[in-house]
mmCIF file of C-alpha atoms in Angstrom:
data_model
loop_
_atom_site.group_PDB
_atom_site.id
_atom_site.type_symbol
_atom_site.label_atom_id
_atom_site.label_comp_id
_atom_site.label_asym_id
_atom_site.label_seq_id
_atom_site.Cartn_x
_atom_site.Cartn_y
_atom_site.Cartn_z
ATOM 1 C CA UNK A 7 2.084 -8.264 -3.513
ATOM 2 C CA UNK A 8 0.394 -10.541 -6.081
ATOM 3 C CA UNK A 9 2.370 -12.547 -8.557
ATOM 4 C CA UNK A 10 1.798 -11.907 -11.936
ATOM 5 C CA UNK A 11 2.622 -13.983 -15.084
ATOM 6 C CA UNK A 12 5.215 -12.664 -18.168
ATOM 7 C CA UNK A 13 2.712 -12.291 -20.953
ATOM 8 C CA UNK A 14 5.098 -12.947 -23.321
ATOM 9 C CA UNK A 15 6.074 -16.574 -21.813
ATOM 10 C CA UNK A 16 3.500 -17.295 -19.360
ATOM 11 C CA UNK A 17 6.184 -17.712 -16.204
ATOM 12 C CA UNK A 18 5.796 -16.465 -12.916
ATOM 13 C CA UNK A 19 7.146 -13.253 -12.312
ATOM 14 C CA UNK A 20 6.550 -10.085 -9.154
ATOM 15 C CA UNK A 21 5.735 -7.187 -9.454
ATOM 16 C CA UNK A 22 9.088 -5.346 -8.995
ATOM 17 C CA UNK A 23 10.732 -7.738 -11.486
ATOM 18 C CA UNK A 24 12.575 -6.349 -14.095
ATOM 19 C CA UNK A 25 13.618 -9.356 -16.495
ATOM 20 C CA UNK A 26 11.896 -12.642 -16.757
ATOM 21 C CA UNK A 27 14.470 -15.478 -16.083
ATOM 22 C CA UNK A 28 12.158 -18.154 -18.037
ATOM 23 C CA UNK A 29 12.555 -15.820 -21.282
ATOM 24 C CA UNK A 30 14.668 -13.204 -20.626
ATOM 25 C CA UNK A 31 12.012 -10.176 -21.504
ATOM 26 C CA UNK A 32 12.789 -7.121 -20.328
ATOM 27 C CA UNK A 33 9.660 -6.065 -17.743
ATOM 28 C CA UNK A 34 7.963 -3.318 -16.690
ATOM 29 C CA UNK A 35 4.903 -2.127 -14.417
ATOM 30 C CA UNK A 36 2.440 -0.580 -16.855
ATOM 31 C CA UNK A 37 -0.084 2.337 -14.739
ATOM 32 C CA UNK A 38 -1.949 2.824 -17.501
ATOM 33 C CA UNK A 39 -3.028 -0.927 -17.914
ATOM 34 C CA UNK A 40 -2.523 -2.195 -13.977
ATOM 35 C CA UNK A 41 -0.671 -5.190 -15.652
ATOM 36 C CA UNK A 42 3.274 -6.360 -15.653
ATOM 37 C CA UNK A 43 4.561 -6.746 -19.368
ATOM 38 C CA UNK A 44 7.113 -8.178 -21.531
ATOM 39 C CA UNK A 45 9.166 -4.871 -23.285
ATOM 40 C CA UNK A 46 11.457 -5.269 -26.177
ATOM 41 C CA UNK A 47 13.551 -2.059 -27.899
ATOM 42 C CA UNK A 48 11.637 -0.053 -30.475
ATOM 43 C CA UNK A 49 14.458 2.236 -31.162
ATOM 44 C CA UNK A 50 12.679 2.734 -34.784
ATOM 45 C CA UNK A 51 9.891 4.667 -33.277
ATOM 46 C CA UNK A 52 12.289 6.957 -31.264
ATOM 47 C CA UNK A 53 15.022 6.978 -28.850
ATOM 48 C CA UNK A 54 14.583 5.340 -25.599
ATOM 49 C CA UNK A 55 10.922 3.752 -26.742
ATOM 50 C CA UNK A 56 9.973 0.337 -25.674
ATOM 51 C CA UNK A 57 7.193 -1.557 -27.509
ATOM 52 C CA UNK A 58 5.107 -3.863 -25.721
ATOM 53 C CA UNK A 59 5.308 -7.491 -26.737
ATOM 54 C CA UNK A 60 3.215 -9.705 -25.564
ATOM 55 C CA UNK A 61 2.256 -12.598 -27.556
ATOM 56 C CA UNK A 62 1.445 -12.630 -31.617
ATOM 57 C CA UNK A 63 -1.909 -12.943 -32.251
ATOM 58 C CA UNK A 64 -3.323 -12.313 -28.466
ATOM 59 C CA UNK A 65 -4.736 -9.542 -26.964
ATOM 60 C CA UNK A 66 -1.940 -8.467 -24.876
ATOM 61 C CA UNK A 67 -0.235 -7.856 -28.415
ATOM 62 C CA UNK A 68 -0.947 -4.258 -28.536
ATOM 63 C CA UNK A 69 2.678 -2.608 -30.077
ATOM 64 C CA UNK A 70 1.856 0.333 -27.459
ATOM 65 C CA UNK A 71 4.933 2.016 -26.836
ATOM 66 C CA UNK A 72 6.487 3.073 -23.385
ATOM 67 C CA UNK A 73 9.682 4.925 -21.746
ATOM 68 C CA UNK A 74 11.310 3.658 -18.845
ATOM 69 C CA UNK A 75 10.706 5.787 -15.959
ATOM 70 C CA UNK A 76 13.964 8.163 -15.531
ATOM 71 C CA UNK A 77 14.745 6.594 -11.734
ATOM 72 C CA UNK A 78 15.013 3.019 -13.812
ATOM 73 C CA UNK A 79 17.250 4.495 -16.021
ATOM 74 C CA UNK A 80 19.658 6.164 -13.964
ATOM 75 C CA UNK A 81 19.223 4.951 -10.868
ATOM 76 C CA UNK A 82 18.051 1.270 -11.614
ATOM 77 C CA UNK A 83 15.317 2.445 -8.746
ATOM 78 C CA UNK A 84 12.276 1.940 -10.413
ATOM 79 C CA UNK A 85 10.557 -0.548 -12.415
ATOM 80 C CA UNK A 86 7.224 1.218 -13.837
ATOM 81 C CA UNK A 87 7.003 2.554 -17.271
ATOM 82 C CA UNK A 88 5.670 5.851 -18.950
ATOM 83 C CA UNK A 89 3.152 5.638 -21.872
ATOM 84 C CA UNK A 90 5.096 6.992 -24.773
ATOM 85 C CA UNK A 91 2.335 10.305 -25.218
ATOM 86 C CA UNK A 92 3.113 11.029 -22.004
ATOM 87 C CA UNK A 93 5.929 13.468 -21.612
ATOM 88 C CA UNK A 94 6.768 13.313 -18.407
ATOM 89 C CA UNK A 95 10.128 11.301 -17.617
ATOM 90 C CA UNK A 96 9.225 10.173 -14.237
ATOM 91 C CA UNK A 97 6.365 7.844 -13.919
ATOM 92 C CA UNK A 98 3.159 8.217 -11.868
ATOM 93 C CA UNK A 99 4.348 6.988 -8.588
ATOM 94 C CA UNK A 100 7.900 8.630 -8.934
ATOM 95 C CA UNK A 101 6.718 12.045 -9.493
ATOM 96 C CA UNK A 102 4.813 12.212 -6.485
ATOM 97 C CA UNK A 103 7.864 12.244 -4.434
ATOM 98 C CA UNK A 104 8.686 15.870 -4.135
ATOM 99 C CA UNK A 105 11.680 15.784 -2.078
ATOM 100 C CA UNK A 106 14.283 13.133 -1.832
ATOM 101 C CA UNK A 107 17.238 12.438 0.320
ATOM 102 C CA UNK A 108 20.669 13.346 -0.659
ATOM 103 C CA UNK A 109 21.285 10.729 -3.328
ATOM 104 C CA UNK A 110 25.350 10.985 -3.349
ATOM 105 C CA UNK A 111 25.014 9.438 -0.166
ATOM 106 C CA UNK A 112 25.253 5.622 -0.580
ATOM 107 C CA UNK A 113 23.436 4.391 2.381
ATOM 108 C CA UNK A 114 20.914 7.276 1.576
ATOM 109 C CA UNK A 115 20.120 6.082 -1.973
ATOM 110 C CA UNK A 116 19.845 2.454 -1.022
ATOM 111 C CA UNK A 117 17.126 3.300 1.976
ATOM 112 C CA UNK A 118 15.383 5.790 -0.676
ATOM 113 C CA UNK A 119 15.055 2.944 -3.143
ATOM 114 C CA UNK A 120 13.524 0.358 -0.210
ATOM 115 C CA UNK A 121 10.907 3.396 0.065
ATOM 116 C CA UNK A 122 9.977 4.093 -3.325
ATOM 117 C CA UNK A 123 9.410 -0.021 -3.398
ATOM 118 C CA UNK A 124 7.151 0.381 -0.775
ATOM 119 C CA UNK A 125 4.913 3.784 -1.885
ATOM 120 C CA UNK A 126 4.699 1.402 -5.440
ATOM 121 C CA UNK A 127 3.297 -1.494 -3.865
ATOM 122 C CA UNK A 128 0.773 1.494 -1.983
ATOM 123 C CA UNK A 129 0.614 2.984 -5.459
ATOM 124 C CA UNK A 130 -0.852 0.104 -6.631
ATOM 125 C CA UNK A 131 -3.648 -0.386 -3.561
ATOM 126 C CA UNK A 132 -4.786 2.479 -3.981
ATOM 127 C CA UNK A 133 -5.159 2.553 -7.906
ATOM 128 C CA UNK A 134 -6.984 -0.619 -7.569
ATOM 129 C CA UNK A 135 -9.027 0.481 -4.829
ATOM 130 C CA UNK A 136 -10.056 3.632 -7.291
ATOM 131 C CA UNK A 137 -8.209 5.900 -5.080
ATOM 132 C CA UNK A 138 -5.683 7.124 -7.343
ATOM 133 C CA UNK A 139 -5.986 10.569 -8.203
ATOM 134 C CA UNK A 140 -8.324 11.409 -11.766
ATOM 135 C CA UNK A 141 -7.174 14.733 -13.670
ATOM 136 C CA UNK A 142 -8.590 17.640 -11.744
ATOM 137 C CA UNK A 143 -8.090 16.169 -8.311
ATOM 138 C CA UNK A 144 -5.198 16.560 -5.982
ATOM 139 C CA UNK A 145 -3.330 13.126 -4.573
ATOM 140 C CA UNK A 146 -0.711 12.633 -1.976
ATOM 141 C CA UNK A 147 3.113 14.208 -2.602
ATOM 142 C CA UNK A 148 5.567 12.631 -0.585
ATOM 143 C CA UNK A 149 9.160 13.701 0.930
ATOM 144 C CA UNK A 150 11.713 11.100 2.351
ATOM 145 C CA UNK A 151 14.349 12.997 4.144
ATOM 146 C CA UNK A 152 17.358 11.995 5.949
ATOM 147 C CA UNK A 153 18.169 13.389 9.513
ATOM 148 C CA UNK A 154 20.947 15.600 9.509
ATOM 149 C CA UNK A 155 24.177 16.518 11.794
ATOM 150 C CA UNK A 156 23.272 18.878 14.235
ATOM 151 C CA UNK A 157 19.537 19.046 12.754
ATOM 152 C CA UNK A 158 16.079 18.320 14.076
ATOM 153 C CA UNK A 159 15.125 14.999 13.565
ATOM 154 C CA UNK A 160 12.716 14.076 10.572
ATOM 155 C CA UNK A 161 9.190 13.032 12.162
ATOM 156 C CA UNK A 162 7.272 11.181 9.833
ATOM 157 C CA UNK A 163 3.875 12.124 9.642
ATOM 158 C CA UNK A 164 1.285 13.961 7.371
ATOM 159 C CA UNK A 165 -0.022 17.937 6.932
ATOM 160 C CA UNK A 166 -1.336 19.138 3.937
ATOM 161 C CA UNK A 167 -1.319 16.885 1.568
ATOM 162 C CA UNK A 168 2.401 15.722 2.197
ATOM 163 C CA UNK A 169 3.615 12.685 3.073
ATOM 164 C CA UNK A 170 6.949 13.129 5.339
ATOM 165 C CA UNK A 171 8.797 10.115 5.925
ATOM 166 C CA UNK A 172 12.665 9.964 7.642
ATOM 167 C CA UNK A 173 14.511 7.227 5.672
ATOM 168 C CA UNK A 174 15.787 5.857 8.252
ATOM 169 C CA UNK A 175 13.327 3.509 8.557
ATOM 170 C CA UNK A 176 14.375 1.590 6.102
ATOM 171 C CA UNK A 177 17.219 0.546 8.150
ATOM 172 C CA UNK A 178 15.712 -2.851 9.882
ATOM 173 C CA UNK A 179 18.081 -2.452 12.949
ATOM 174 C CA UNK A 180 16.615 1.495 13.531
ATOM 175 C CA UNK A 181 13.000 0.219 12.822
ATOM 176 C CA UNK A 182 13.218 -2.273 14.987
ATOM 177 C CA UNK A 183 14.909 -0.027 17.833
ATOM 178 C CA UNK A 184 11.703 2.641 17.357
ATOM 179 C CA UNK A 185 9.593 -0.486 18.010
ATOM 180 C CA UNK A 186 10.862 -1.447 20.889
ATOM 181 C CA UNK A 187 11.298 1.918 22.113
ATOM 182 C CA UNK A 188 7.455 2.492 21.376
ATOM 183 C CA UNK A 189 6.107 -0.621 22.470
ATOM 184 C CA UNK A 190 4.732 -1.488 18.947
ATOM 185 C CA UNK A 191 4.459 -5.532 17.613
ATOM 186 C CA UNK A 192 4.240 -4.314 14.555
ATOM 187 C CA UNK A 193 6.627 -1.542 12.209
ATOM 188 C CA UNK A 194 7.474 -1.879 8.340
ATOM 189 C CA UNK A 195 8.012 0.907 5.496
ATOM 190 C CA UNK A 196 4.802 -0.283 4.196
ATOM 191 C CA UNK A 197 2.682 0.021 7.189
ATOM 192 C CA UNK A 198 3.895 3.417 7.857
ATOM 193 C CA UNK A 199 2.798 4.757 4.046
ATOM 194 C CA UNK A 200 -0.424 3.448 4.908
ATOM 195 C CA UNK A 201 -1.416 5.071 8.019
ATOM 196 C CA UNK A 202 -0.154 8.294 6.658
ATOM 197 C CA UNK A 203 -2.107 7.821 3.278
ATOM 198 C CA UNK A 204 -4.928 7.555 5.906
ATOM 199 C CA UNK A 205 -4.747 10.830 7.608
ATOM 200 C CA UNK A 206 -4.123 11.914 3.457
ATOM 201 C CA UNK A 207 -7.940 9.903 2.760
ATOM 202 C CA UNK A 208 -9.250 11.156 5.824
ATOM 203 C CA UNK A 209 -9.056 14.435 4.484
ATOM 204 C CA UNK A 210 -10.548 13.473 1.094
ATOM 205 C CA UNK A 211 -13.180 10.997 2.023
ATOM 206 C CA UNK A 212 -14.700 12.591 5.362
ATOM 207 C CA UNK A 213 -13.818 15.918 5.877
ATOM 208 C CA UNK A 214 -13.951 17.173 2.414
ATOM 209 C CA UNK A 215 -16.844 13.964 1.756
ATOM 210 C CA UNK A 216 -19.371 15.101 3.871
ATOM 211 C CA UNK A 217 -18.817 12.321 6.589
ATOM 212 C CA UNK A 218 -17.778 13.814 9.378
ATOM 213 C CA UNK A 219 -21.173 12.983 11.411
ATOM 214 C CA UNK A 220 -21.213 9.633 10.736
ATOM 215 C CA UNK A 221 -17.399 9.244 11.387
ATOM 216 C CA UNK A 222 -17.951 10.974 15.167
ATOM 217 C CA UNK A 223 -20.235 8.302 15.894
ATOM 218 C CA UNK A 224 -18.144 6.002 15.339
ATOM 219 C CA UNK A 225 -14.365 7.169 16.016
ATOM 220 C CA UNK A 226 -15.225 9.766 18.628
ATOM 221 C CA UNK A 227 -14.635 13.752 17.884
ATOM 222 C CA UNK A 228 -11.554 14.621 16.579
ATOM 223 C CA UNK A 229 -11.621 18.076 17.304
ATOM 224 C CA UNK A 230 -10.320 17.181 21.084
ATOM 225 C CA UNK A 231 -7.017 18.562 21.100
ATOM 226 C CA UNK A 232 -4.453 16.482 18.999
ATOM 227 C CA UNK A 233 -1.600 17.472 20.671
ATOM 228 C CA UNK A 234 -2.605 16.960 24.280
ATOM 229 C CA UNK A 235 -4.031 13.435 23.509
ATOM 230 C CA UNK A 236 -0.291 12.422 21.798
ATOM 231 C CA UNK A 237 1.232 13.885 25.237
ATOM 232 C CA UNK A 238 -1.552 11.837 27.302
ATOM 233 C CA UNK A 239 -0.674 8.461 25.333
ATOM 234 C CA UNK A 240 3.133 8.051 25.487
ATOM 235 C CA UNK A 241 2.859 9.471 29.268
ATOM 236 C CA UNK A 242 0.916 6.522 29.816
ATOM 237 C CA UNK A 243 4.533 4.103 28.664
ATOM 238 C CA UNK A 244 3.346 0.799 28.409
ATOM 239 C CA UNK A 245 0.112 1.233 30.752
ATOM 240 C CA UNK A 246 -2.384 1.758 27.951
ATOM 241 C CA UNK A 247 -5.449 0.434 29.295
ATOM 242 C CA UNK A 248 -8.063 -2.054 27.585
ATOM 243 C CA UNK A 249 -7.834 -0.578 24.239
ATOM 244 C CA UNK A 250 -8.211 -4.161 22.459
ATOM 245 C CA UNK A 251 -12.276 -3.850 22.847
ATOM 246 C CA UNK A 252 -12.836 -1.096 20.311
ATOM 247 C CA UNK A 253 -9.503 -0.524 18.297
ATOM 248 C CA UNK A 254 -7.237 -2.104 15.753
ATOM 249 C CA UNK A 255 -3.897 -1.532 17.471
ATOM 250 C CA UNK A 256 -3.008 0.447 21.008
ATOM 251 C CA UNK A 257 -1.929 3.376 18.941
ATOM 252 C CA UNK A 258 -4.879 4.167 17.974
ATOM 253 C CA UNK A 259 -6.562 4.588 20.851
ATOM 254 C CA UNK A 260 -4.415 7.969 21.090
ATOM 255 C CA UNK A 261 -7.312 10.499 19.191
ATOM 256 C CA UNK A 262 -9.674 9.476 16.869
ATOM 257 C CA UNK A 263 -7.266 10.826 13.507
ATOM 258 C CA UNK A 264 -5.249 8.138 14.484
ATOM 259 C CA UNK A 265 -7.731 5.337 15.077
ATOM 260 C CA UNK A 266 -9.268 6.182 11.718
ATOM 261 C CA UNK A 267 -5.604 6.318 9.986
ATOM 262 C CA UNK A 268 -4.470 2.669 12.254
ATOM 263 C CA UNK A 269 -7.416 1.507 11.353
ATOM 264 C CA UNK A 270 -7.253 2.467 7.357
ATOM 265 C CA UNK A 271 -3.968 0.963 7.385
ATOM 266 C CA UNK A 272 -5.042 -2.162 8.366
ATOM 267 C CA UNK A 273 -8.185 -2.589 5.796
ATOM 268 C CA UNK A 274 -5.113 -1.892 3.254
ATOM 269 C CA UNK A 275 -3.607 -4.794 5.025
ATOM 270 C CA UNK A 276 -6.160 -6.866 4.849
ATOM 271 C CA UNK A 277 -7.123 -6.433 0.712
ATOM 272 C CA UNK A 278 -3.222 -6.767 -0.175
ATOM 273 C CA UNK A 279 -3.087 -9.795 1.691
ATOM 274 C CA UNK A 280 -6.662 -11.523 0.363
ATOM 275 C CA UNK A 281 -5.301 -10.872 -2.976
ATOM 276 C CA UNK A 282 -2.271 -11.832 -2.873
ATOM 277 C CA UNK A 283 -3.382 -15.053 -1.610
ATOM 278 C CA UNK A 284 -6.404 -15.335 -4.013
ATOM 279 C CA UNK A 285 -3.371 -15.430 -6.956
ATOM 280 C CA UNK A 286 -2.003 -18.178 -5.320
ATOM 281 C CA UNK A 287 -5.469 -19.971 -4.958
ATOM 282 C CA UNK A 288 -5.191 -20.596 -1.614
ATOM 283 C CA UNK A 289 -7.652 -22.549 0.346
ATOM 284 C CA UNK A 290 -7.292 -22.747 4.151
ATOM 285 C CA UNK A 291 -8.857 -25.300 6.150
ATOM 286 C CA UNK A 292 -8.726 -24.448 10.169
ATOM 287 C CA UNK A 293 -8.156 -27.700 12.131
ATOM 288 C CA UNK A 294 -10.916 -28.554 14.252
ATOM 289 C CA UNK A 295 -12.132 -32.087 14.890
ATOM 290 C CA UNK A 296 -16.246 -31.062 15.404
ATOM 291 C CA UNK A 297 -16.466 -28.747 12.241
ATOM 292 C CA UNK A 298 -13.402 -28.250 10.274
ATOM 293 C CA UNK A 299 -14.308 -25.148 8.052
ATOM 294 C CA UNK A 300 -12.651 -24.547 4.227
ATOM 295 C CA UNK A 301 -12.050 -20.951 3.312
ATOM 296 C CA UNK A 302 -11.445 -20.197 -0.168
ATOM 297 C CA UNK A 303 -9.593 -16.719 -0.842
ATOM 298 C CA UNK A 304 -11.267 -14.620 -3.003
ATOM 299 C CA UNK A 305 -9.846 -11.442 -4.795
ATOM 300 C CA UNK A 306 -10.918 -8.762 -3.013
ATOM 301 C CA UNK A 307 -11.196 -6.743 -6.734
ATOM 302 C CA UNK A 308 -13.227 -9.572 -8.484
ATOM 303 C CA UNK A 309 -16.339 -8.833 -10.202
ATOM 304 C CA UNK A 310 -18.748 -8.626 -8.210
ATOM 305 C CA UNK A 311 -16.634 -7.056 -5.185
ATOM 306 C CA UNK A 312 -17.058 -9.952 -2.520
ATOM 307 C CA UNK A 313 -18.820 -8.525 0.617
ATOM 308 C CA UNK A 314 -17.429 -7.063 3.622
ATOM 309 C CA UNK A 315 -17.961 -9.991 5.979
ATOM 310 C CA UNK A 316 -16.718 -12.677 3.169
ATOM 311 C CA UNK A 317 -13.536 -10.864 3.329
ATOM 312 C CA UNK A 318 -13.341 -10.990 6.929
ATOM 313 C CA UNK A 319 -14.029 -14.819 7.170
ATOM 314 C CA UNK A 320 -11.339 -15.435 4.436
ATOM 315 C CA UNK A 321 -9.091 -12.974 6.555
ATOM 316 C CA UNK A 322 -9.122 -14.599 9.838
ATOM 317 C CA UNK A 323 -8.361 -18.029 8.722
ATOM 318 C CA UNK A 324 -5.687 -16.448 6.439
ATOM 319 C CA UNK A 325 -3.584 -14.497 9.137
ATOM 320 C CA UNK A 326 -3.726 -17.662 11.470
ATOM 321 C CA UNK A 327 -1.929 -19.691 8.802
ATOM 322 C CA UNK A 328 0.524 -16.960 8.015
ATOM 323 C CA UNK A 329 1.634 -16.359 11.396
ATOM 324 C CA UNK A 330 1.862 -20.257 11.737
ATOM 325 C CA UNK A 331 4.312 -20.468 8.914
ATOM 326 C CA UNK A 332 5.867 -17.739 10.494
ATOM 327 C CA UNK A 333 6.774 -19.276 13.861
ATOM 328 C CA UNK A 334 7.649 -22.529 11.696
ATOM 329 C CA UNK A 335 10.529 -20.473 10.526
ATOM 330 C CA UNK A 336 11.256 -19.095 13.603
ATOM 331 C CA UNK A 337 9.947 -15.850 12.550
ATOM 332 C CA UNK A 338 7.347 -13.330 14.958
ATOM 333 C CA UNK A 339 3.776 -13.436 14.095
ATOM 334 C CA UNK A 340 3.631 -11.320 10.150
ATOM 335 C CA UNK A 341 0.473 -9.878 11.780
ATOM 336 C CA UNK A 342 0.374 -10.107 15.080
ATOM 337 C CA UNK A 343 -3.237 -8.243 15.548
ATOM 338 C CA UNK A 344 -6.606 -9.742 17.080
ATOM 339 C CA UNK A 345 -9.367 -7.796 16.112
ATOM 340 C CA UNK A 346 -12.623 -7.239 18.043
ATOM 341 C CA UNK A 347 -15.827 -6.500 17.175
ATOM 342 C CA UNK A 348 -15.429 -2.815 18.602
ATOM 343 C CA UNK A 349 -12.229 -2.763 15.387
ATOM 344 C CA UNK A 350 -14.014 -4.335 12.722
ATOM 345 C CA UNK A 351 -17.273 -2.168 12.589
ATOM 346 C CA UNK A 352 -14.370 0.607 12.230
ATOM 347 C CA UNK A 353 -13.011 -1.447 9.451
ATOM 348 C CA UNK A 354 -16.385 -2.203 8.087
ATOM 349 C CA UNK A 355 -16.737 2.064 8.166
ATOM 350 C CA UNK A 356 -13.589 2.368 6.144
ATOM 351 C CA UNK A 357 -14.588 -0.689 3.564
ATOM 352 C CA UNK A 358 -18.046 1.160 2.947
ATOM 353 C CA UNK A 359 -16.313 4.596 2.200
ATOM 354 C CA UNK A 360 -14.008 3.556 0.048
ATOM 355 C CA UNK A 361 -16.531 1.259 -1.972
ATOM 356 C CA UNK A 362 -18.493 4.542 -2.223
ATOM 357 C CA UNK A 363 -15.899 6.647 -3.469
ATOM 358 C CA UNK A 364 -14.862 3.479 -5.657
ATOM 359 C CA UNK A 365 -18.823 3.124 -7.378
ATOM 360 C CA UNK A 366 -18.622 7.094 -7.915
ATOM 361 C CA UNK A 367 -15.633 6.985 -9.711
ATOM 362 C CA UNK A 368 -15.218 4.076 -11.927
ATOM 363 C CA UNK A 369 -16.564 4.939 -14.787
ATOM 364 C CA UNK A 370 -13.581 8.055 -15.524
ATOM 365 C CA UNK A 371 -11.047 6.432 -13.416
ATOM 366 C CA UNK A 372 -10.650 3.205 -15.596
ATOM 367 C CA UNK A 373 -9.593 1.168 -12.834
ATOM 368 C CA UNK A 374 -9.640 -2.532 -13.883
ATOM 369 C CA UNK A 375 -12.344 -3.681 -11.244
#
């Protein structure tokens, strides 16, 4: 994620922080204003109110108040905050979770929190990306279940509307067996919340947007059977054929749902990763002794939006260096992807929807651009 700065002190803090250690400020995730922010008690304007605090005399000084969400409170699970006229006691990424795990369960409620981390950090994405649901519309509802005794397994995977996700996968030593077992070079919680939020956006954006033409041409038909082209691709084992030329991973050269939600998952990739960097300022210069090239990261949500093929220029450079620093630490490549042409004018596809759906809503979402 990008770093953000306590507006009360000015120090560095994340985005799931909770206190600032330069001030000690309580902190919170506000929704409502896409922003971190210093809290301090305002038990004078009700129980369990927090009052913004920001600095005297600055904008950020607003006095709104704000409760904690109820999973913070109990279950020190959650750091976003509920505006104080809205009476819900869950906030907006917590109450789209419609079932959860059973909680009693230790190792249960510590692999439910690593999820909820992860669908707030796609919480955010999306809300920046103007994605977020507006009053009258639908969004995602998610369930993280646990596999039990004698039980069928829990598939993760999306129908409906609803997110399914088995918990276990916040365990690193049973994500990394399902890799292996799958051939994948690539598994986290996060990863898997985007390419099901794909299939969710695939829904919204082309079937239900009027796209589905223009997405044939370039993902194929996905009215070939779904089920028979699953069976077809993990017959195949490792023996998957030159799928490099035209897709972003080998899964997704399974049935075109899949491309389309592999290959949403990775333009998500690819905008959380440009702006995290861009609040770093990072510059990356590519050694090479003809033409050494210097690529400055730009936010990916600045004013104006940067174009499509900027993006990709600052991402190439970007994932070389990370992967670099990776294998300096003895690490596996973070992203350990090379995309061809045949992938990126599926990204490019993805970029242009989205930006559509992003110009058409703006002006009621109130997404900070």
């Amino acid at each position: 994620m990008r770093v953000f700065n306590c507006d009360h002190c000015g120090h560095l803090v994340f985005f799931d922080s909770v206190r600032c250690l330069h001030c000690g400020s309580e902190l919170a995730f506000l929704p409502d204003q896409m922003s971190m922010a210093a809290l301090t008690p305002a038990p004078q304007d009700g129980p369990d109110l927090w009052r913004r605090r920001g600095r005297r005399g600055t904008s950020e000084y607003s006095g709104r108040l704000y409760r904690m969400c109820r999973h913070h409170t109990n279950l020190q699970a959650c750091n976003f905050a509920v505006p104080a006229n809205d009476f819900a006691d869950l906030c907006v990424s917590c109450r789209q979770t419609r079932v959860l795990p059973d909680l009693s369960d230790a190792s249960n409620l510590r692999r439910w929190k690593q999820v909820e981390a992860a669908k707030r950090q796609l919480f955010y994405t999306l809300a920046r990306l103007g994605l977020e649901p507006v009053p009258g519309t639908a969004g995602p509802v998610f369930e993280f279940l646990a596999d039990l005794p004698g039980g069928p397994p829990v598939l993760t995977g999306h129908l409906g509307g609803t997110i399914t996700l088995n918990v276990a996968e916040a365990d690193d030593e049973e994500r990394a067996r399902r890799r292996i077992a799958l051939g994948e070079p690539y598994r986290t919680l996060i990863g898997h919340l985007r390419h099901e939020s794909g299939h969710f956006y695939w829904d919204q954006l082309v079937r239900d947007g009027g796209q589905l033409e223009a997405f044939r041409a370039v993902f194929g038909d996905e009215r070939a059977d779904y089920a028979a082209a699953l069976n077809a691709h993990y017959a195949r084992g490792m023996d998957l054929g030159d799928w490099a030329t035209r897709h972003v991973s080998a899964y997704a050269a399974s049935h075109p749902w899949e491309d389309w939600a592999e290959t949403w998952a990775h333009y998500l990739h690819m905008i959380d990763l440009l702006e995290t960097a861009a609040s770093y300022q990072t510059g990356v210069t590519v050694p090479d002794p003809n033409s050494p090239a210097r690529h400055h990261v730009t936010d990916p949500f600045a004013v104006p939006r940067p174009l499509f093929q900027d993006m990709v220029r600052q991402w190439v450079p970007l994932t070389l260096m990370l992967n670099s620093l990776n294998r300096s630490l003895g690490q596996d490549d973070a992203y350990p992807f090379a995309l061809s042409s045949g992938a990126m004018v599926k990204l490019r596809f993805v970029h242009d929807l989205v930006q559509a759906q992003f110009l058409r809503r703006a002006p009621q979402a109130g997404t900070p651009a």
